[in-house]
Coordinates of C-alpha atoms in Angstrom, one line a residue:
X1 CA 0.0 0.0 0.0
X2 CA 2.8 2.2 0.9
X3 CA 4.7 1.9 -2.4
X4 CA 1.5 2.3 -4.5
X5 CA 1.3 6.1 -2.8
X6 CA 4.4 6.9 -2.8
X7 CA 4.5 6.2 -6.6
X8 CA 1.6 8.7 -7.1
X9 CA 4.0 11.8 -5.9
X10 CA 1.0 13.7 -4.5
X11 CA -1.2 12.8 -0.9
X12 CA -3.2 10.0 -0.8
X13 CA -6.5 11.7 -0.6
X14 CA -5.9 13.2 -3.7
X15 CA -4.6 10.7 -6.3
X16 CA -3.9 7.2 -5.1
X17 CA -6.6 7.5 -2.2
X18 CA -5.5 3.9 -0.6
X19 CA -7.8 3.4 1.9
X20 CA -6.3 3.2 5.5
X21 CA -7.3 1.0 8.2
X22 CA -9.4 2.4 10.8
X23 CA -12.0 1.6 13.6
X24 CA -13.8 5.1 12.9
X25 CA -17.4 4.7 11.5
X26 CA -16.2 7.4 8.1
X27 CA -19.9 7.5 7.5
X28 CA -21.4 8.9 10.4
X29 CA -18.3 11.2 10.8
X30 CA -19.2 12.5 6.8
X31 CA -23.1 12.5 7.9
X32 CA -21.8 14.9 10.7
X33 CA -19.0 17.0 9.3
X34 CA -21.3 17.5 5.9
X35 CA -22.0 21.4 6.3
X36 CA -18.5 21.5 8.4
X37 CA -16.5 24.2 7.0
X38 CA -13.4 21.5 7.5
X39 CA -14.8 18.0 6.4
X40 CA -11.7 17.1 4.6
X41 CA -10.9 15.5 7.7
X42 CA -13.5 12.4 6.8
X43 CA -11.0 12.1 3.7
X44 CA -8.0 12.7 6.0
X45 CA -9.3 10.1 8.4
X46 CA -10.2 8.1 5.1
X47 CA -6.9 8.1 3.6
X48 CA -4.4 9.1 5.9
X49 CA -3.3 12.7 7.5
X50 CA -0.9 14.5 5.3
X51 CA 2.1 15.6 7.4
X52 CA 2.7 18.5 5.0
X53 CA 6.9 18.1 4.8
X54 CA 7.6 21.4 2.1
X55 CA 11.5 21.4 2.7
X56 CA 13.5 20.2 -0.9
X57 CA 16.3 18.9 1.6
X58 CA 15.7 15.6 3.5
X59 CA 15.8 16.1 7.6
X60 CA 18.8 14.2 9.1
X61 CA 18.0 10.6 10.1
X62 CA 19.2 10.1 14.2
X63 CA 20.2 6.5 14.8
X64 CA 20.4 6.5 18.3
X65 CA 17.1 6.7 20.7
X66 CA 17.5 10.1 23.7
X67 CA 19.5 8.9 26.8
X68 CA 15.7 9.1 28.6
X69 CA 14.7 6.0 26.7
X70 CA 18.0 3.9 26.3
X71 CA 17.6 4.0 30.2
X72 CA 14.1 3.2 30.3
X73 CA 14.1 0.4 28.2
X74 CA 11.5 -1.6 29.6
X75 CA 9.3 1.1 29.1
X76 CA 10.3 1.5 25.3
X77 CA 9.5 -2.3 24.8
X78 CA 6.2 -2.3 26.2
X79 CA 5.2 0.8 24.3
X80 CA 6.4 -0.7 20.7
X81 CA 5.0 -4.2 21.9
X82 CA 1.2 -2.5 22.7
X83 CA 2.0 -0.5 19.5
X84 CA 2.1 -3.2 17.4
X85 CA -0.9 -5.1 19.1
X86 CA -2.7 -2.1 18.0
X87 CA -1.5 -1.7 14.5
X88 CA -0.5 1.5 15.2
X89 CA 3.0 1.1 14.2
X90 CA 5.0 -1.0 11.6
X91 CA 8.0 -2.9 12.0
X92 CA 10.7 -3.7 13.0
X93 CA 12.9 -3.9 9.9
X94 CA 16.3 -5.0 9.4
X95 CA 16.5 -2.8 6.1
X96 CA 14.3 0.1 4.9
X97 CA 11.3 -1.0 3.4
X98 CA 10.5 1.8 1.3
X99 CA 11.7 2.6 -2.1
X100 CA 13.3 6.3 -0.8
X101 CA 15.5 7.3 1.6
X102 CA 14.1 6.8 4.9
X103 CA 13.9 9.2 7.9
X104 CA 15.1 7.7 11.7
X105 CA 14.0 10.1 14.4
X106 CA 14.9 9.2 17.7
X107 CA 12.9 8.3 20.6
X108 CA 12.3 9.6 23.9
X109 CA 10.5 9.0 27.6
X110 CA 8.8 12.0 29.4
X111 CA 7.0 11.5 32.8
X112 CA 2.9 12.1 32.4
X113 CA 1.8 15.0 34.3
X114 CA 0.6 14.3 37.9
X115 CA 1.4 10.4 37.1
X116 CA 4.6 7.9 37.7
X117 CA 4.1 6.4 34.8
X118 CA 6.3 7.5 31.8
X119 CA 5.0 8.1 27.5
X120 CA 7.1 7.7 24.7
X121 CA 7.4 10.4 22.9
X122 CA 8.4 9.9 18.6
X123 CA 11.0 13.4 18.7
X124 CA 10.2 14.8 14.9
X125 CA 11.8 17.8 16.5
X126 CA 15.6 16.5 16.2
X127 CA 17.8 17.7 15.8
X128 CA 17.3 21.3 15.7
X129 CA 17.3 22.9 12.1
X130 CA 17.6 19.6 10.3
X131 CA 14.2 17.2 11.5
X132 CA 11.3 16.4 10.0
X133 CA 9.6 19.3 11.9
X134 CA 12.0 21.6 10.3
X135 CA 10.6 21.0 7.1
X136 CA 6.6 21.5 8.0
X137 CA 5.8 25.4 8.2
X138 CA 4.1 26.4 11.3
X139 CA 1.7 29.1 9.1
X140 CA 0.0 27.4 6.7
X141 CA -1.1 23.7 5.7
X142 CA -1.1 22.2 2.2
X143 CA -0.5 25.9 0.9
X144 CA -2.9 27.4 2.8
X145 CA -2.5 30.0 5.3
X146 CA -3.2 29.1 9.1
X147 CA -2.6 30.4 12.4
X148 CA -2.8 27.9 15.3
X149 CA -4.6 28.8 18.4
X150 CA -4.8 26.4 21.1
X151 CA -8.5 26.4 23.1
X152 CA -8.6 28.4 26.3
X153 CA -10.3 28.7 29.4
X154 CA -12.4 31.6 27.8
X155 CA -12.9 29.5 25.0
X156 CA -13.9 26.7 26.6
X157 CA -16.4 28.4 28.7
X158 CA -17.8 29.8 25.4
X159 CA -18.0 26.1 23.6
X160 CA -20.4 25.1 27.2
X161 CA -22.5 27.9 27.0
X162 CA -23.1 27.4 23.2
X163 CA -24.0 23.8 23.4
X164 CA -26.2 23.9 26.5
X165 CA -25.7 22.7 29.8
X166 CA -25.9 19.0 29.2
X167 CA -23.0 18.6 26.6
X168 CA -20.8 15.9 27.1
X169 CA -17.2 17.3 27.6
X170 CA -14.6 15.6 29.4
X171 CA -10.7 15.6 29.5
X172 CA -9.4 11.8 28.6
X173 CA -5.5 10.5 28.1
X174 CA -6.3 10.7 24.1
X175 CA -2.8 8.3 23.5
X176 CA -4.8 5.6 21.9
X177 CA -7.1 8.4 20.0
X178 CA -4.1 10.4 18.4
X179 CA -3.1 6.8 17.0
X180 CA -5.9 6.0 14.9
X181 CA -5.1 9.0 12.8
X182 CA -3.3 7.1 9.9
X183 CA -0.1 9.3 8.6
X184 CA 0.3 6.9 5.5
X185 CA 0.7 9.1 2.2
X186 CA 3.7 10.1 0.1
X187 CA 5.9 11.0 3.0
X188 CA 5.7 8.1 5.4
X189 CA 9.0 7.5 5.6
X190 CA 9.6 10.4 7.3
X191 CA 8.1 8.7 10.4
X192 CA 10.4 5.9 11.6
X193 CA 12.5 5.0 14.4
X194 CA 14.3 3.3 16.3

């Protein structure tokens, strides 16, 4: 599937559109999201979530995992192990599997806030001026121009009042959410590691 994409040399959703693997119910979400200013996400969802890499250079691969994870190893082996029960990563390889260069960013472990318990964390972020995040601009998405604003208290209060008293909000670890979002498309190989 991965090779058939990358052969297309545009996103997934646009040319190839390879359907990815996903427990979401697409239909309901595009019954939903139809007058949505944004329902491109039911294709994104669909057929994988662009990464939107723009640099011409290729971002330094790091061989070796952060000192925080080669000394929690345990940690880093039950994380790939549930990983790959889930089908949320692939792997390992003994070679690179794609047909391109291949990207190796390093991994790292981070405690959770108010918890003992440690998360992996896939560093796209190193190293600095040469990763894959170096290559994604931070105003604007497939070419079009976007300013991030992370929700606020205000906001939040403003989401409530708009929806009614008896709207189901709640704050959940979303881990297992954020990987059901499927990356796959013509620059998957920018995702590996160790």
């Amino acid at each position: 599937m991965i090779e058939t994409v990358l052969c297309c040399g545009t996103h997934n959703f646009v040319s190839a559109q390879v359907p990815v693997p996903t427990s979401f119910d697409l239909d309901t979400w595009n019954t939903y999201l139809h007058n949505y200013d944004d329902n491109i996400i039911v294709q994104y969802l669909r057929y994988g979530w662009p990464i939107n890499y723009q640099s011409d250079v290729l971002p330094s691969s790091t061989l070796q995992n952060h000192s925080s994870a080669v000394k929690n190893n345990l940690c880093l082996l039950d994380y790939l192990k549930e990983e790959l029960i889930h089908r949320a990563i692939i792997g390992p390889f003994t070679c690179n599997p794609f047909s391109c260069p291949c990207v190796v960013s390093p991994l790292q472990t981070v405690p959770k806030r108010n918890s003992s318990k440690l998360r992996v964390v896939h560093d796209l972020s190193f190293p600095d001026g040469a990763s894959v995040n170096s290559g994604i601009p931070k105003d604007s998405y497939l070419d079009n121009d976007h300013k991030l604003q992370l929700p606020g208290v205000d906001r939040l209060i403003q989401f409530i009042r708009s929806h009614g008293p008896h709207c189901l909000i709640y704050k959940k670890d979303l881990a297992r959410a954020f990987r059901q979002y499927r990356w796959i498309q013509r620059m998957s190989h920018f995702l590996a590691s160790l």
